[in-house]
Amino acid sequence: MSANKTKKATGLRLSISAILLVTALAKFYDLAEYNKFRGLLELTDPVITILKMKQTVFIAAVAEIILGAYLIIAKQKIKPLLAIISFVTIIGIYRFIKLIIFAPEPCPCLGSLLKPLHLPKSIEDILPIVILIYIGTASAMALWITKASEPKLS
């Protein structure tokens, strides 16, 4: 793989890792500030109805930490990108089911990360989807760059 393509693929991987780690930390902050977010965290998850939102948020945060760390330390080129694509697919399916069953918002997808920005509600609602699309697109691009630059066997 050329040095330039390796840098691009690595940069995409690290940007995804940074997003995952920051959103995981925001979720852990919200869980630590339980009294402040009790109303939301005590709701039953609308998709996985055997869980409360606090459990779903905890599972998501742990998965984000594990995947974010894996993206940083992994020596392989393809497996981390496939892990990201799998993660995005799972989150995408979850959000799609939530949309289909008309589950009420808010979504604690980004924790309270956006609150200090005082963004309009419409932007707060769409931002997790935009981030999910970025992560999926960036991982697919990094996978394509990595696969396209591998030597071809004849």
PDB file of C-alpha atoms in Angstrom:
ATOM      1  CA  MET A   1       0.000   0.000   0.000  1.00  0.00           C
ATOM      2  CA  SER A   2       1.399   3.406  -0.865  1.00  0.00           C
ATOM      3  CA  ALA A   3       2.338   5.670   2.029  1.00  0.00           C
ATOM      4  CA  ASN A   4      -0.303   8.235   1.053  1.00  0.00           C
ATOM      5  CA  LYS A   5      -3.101   5.652   0.944  1.00  0.00           C
ATOM      6  CA  THR A   6      -1.947   4.174   4.247  1.00  0.00           C
ATOM      7  CA  LYS A   7      -2.104   7.639   5.841  1.00  0.00           C
ATOM      8  CA  LYS A   8      -5.614   8.215   4.488  1.00  0.00           C
ATOM      9  CA  ALA A   9      -6.911   4.861   5.732  1.00  0.00           C
ATOM     10  CA  THR A  10      -5.216   5.362   9.114  1.00  0.00           C
ATOM     11  CA  GLY A  11      -6.593   8.904   9.387  1.00  0.00           C
ATOM     12  CA  LEU A  12     -10.132   7.699   8.711  1.00  0.00           C
ATOM     13  CA  ARG A  13      -9.716   4.927  11.282  1.00  0.00           C
ATOM     14  CA  LEU A  14      -8.389   7.323  13.921  1.00  0.00           C
ATOM     15  CA  SER A  15     -11.159   9.863  13.289  1.00  0.00           C
ATOM     16  CA  ILE A  16     -13.759   7.140  13.782  1.00  0.00           C
ATOM     17  CA  SER A  17     -11.963   6.006  16.937  1.00  0.00           C
ATOM     18  CA  ALA A  18     -11.979   9.557  18.311  1.00  0.00           C
ATOM     19  CA  ILE A  19     -15.720   9.916  17.666  1.00  0.00           C
ATOM     20  CA  LEU A  20     -16.457   6.589  19.365  1.00  0.00           C
ATOM     21  CA  LEU A  21     -14.304   7.375  22.403  1.00  0.00           C
ATOM     22  CA  VAL A  22     -15.753  10.873  22.876  1.00  0.00           C
ATOM     23  CA  THR A  23     -19.366   9.684  22.596  1.00  0.00           C
ATOM     24  CA  ALA A  24     -18.627   6.797  24.978  1.00  0.00           C
ATOM     25  CA  LEU A  25     -17.176   9.219  27.542  1.00  0.00           C
ATOM     26  CA  ALA A  26     -20.269  11.410  27.186  1.00  0.00           C
ATOM     27  CA  LYS A  27     -22.474   8.387  27.869  1.00  0.00           C
ATOM     28  CA  PHE A  28     -20.419   7.435  30.942  1.00  0.00           C
ATOM     29  CA  TYR A  29     -20.698  11.039  32.163  1.00  0.00           C
ATOM     30  CA  ASP A  30     -24.473  10.882  31.828  1.00  0.00           C
ATOM     31  CA  LEU A  31     -24.566   7.584  33.710  1.00  0.00           C
ATOM     32  CA  ALA A  32     -22.389   9.098  36.467  1.00  0.00           C
ATOM     33  CA  GLU A  33     -24.719  12.097  36.656  1.00  0.00           C
ATOM     34  CA  TYR A  34     -27.649   9.715  37.081  1.00  0.00           C
ATOM     35  CA  ASN A  35     -29.878  12.066  39.082  1.00  0.00           C
ATOM     36  CA  LYS A  36     -29.674  14.695  36.362  1.00  0.00           C
ATOM     37  CA  PHE A  37     -30.776  12.239  33.630  1.00  0.00           C
ATOM     38  CA  ARG A  38     -32.939   9.878  35.710  1.00  0.00           C
ATOM     39  CA  GLY A  39     -36.107  10.518  33.717  1.00  0.00           C
ATOM     40  CA  LEU A  40     -34.515   9.426  30.468  1.00  0.00           C
ATOM     41  CA  LEU A  41     -32.317   6.656  31.845  1.00  0.00           C
ATOM     42  CA  GLU A  42     -35.171   4.927  33.686  1.00  0.00           C
ATOM     43  CA  LEU A  43     -37.304   4.623  30.545  1.00  0.00           C
ATOM     44  CA  THR A  44     -37.647   1.196  28.991  1.00  0.00           C
ATOM     45  CA  ASP A  45     -35.639   0.884  25.793  1.00  0.00           C
ATOM     46  CA  PRO A  46     -38.249   1.056  23.008  1.00  0.00           C
ATOM     47  CA  VAL A  47     -36.424  -1.510  20.832  1.00  0.00           C
ATOM     48  CA  ILE A  48     -34.877  -3.902  23.355  1.00  0.00           C
ATOM     49  CA  THR A  49     -37.768  -3.832  25.795  1.00  0.00           C
ATOM     50  CA  ILE A  50     -36.121  -6.051  28.423  1.00  0.00           C
ATOM     51  CA  LEU A  51     -33.601  -3.260  29.099  1.00  0.00           C
ATOM     52  CA  LYS A  52     -33.841   0.173  30.649  1.00  0.00           C
ATOM     53  CA  MET A  53     -32.196   3.003  28.718  1.00  0.00           C
ATOM     54  CA  LYS A  54     -29.424   3.166  31.343  1.00  0.00           C
ATOM     55  CA  GLN A  55     -28.484  -0.429  30.486  1.00  0.00           C
ATOM     56  CA  THR A  56     -28.616   0.228  26.747  1.00  0.00           C
ATOM     57  CA  VAL A  57     -26.497   3.363  27.149  1.00  0.00           C
ATOM     58  CA  PHE A  58     -23.964   1.428  29.268  1.00  0.00           C
ATOM     59  CA  ILE A  59     -23.728  -1.411  26.717  1.00  0.00           C
ATOM     60  CA  ALA A  60     -23.334   1.083  23.865  1.00  0.00           C
ATOM     61  CA  ALA A  61     -20.627   3.013  25.745  1.00  0.00           C
ATOM     62  CA  VAL A  62     -18.661  -0.153  26.521  1.00  0.00           C
ATOM     63  CA  ALA A  63     -18.934  -1.280  22.886  1.00  0.00           C
ATOM     64  CA  GLU A  64     -17.733   2.151  21.713  1.00  0.00           C
ATOM     65  CA  ILE A  65     -14.741   2.081  24.103  1.00  0.00           C
ATOM     66  CA  ILE A  66     -13.766  -1.442  23.005  1.00  0.00           C
ATOM     67  CA  LEU A  67     -14.136  -0.663  19.306  1.00  0.00           C
ATOM     68  CA  GLY A  68     -12.436   2.735  19.605  1.00  0.00           C
ATOM     69  CA  ALA A  69      -9.456   1.186  21.405  1.00  0.00           C
ATOM     70  CA  TYR A  70      -9.306  -1.703  18.933  1.00  0.00           C
ATOM     71  CA  LEU A  71      -9.128   0.744  16.030  1.00  0.00           C
ATOM     72  CA  ILE A  72      -6.096   2.390  17.624  1.00  0.00           C
ATOM     73  CA  ILE A  73      -4.146  -0.747  18.551  1.00  0.00           C
ATOM     74  CA  ALA A  74      -5.095  -3.185  15.773  1.00  0.00           C
ATOM     75  CA  LYS A  75      -2.237  -4.246  13.543  1.00  0.00           C
ATOM     76  CA  GLN A  76      -4.488  -5.696  10.857  1.00  0.00           C
ATOM     77  CA  LYS A  77      -5.864  -3.450   8.142  1.00  0.00           C
ATOM     78  CA  ILE A  78      -9.130  -5.113   7.159  1.00  0.00           C
ATOM     79  CA  LYS A  79     -10.566  -6.563  10.407  1.00  0.00           C
ATOM     80  CA  PRO A  80     -10.936  -3.211  12.236  1.00  0.00           C
ATOM     81  CA  LEU A  81     -12.779  -1.752   9.262  1.00  0.00           C
ATOM     82  CA  LEU A  82     -15.101  -4.746   9.114  1.00  0.00           C
ATOM     83  CA  ALA A  83     -15.716  -4.327  12.858  1.00  0.00           C
ATOM     84  CA  ILE A  84     -16.717  -0.697  12.289  1.00  0.00           C
ATOM     85  CA  ILE A  85     -19.030  -1.607   9.424  1.00  0.00           C
ATOM     86  CA  SER A  86     -20.641  -4.307  11.610  1.00  0.00           C
ATOM     87  CA  PHE A  87     -21.085  -1.811  14.471  1.00  0.00           C
ATOM     88  CA  VAL A  88     -22.633   0.790  12.142  1.00  0.00           C
ATOM     89  CA  THR A  89     -24.962  -1.868  10.729  1.00  0.00           C
ATOM     90  CA  ILE A  90     -26.149  -2.862  14.211  1.00  0.00           C
ATOM     91  CA  ILE A  91     -26.711   0.767  15.245  1.00  0.00           C
ATOM     92  CA  GLY A  92     -28.401   1.501  11.902  1.00  0.00           C
ATOM     93  CA  ILE A  93     -30.784  -1.435  12.344  1.00  0.00           C
ATOM     94  CA  TYR A  94     -31.539  -0.316  15.915  1.00  0.00           C
ATOM     95  CA  ARG A  95     -32.322   3.228  14.739  1.00  0.00           C
ATOM     96  CA  PHE A  96     -34.407   1.912  11.817  1.00  0.00           C
ATOM     97  CA  ILE A  97     -36.495  -0.267  14.144  1.00  0.00           C
ATOM     98  CA  LYS A  98     -36.882   2.702  16.482  1.00  0.00           C
ATOM     99  CA  LEU A  99     -38.146   4.769  13.545  1.00  0.00           C
ATOM    100  CA  ILE A 100     -40.553   2.054  12.370  1.00  0.00           C
ATOM    101  CA  ILE A 101     -42.150   1.605  15.794  1.00  0.00           C
ATOM    102  CA  PHE A 102     -42.390   5.381  16.202  1.00  0.00           C
ATOM    103  CA  ALA A 103     -40.366   5.299  19.408  1.00  0.00           C
ATOM    104  CA  PRO A 104     -40.384   8.640  21.161  1.00  0.00           C
ATOM    105  CA  GLU A 105     -37.243  10.727  21.284  1.00  0.00           C
ATOM    106  CA  PRO A 106     -34.963  11.869  22.799  1.00  0.00           C
ATOM    107  CA  CYS A 107     -32.195   9.493  21.882  1.00  0.00           C
ATOM    108  CA  PRO A 108     -29.292   9.437  24.346  1.00  0.00           C
ATOM    109  CA  CYS A 109     -27.022   8.422  21.452  1.00  0.00           C
ATOM    110  CA  LEU A 110     -24.458  11.138  22.072  1.00  0.00           C
ATOM    111  CA  GLY A 111     -25.005  11.463  25.779  1.00  0.00           C
ATOM    112  CA  SER A 112     -25.202  15.093  26.894  1.00  0.00           C
ATOM    113  CA  LEU A 113     -22.362  15.984  24.540  1.00  0.00           C
ATOM    114  CA  LEU A 114     -24.471  18.450  22.553  1.00  0.00           C
ATOM    115  CA  LYS A 115     -26.190  20.228  25.448  1.00  0.00           C
ATOM    116  CA  PRO A 116     -23.484  22.908  25.971  1.00  0.00           C
ATOM    117  CA  LEU A 117     -23.731  23.827  22.278  1.00  0.00           C
ATOM    118  CA  HIS A 118     -27.404  24.853  22.619  1.00  0.00           C
ATOM    119  CA  LEU A 119     -28.217  23.540  19.155  1.00  0.00           C
ATOM    120  CA  PRO A 120     -31.771  23.613  17.815  1.00  0.00           C
ATOM    121  CA  LYS A 121     -33.673  20.395  18.567  1.00  0.00           C
ATOM    122  CA  SER A 122     -33.889  19.542  14.869  1.00  0.00           C
ATOM    123  CA  ILE A 123     -30.080  19.526  14.582  1.00  0.00           C
ATOM    124  CA  GLU A 124     -29.669  17.569  17.829  1.00  0.00           C
ATOM    125  CA  ASP A 125     -32.037  14.911  16.472  1.00  0.00           C
ATOM    126  CA  ILE A 126     -30.279  14.551  13.108  1.00  0.00           C
ATOM    127  CA  LEU A 127     -26.661  14.781  14.306  1.00  0.00           C
ATOM    128  CA  PRO A 128     -26.408  11.158  15.556  1.00  0.00           C
ATOM    129  CA  ILE A 129     -27.590   9.992  12.134  1.00  0.00           C
ATOM    130  CA  VAL A 130     -25.066  12.234  10.372  1.00  0.00           C
ATOM    131  CA  ILE A 131     -22.287  10.857  12.600  1.00  0.00           C
ATOM    132  CA  LEU A 132     -23.426   7.290  11.922  1.00  0.00           C
ATOM    133  CA  ILE A 133     -23.384   7.981   8.171  1.00  0.00           C
ATOM    134  CA  TYR A 134     -19.901   9.498   8.463  1.00  0.00           C
ATOM    135  CA  ILE A 135     -18.581   6.500  10.404  1.00  0.00           C
ATOM    136  CA  GLY A 136     -20.103   4.053   7.910  1.00  0.00           C
ATOM    137  CA  THR A 137     -18.902   5.988   4.865  1.00  0.00           C
ATOM    138  CA  ALA A 138     -15.409   6.588   6.286  1.00  0.00           C
ATOM    139  CA  SER A 139     -14.972   2.925   7.199  1.00  0.00           C
ATOM    140  CA  ALA A 140     -16.186   1.812   3.765  1.00  0.00           C
ATOM    141  CA  MET A 141     -13.777   4.282   2.128  1.00  0.00           C
ATOM    142  CA  ALA A 142     -10.881   3.099   4.294  1.00  0.00           C
ATOM    143  CA  LEU A 143     -11.755  -0.514   3.449  1.00  0.00           C
ATOM    144  CA  TRP A 144     -11.884   0.325  -0.246  1.00  0.00           C
ATOM    145  CA  ILE A 145      -8.543   2.203  -0.085  1.00  0.00           C
ATOM    146  CA  THR A 146      -6.952  -0.703   1.777  1.00  0.00           C
ATOM    147  CA  LYS A 147      -8.310  -3.400  -0.551  1.00  0.00           C
ATOM    148  CA  ALA A 148      -7.608  -1.396  -3.735  1.00  0.00           C
ATOM    149  CA  SER A 149      -3.971  -0.920  -2.842  1.00  0.00           C
ATOM    150  CA  GLU A 150      -3.230  -4.555  -1.965  1.00  0.00           C
ATOM    151  CA  PRO A 151      -1.084  -6.383  -4.490  1.00  0.00           C
ATOM    152  CA  LYS A 152      -3.124  -8.487  -6.920  1.00  0.00           C
ATOM    153  CA  LEU A 153      -2.353 -12.188  -7.141  1.00  0.00           C
ATOM    154  CA  SER A 154      -2.479 -13.649 -10.635  1.00  0.00           C
TER     155      SER A 154
END
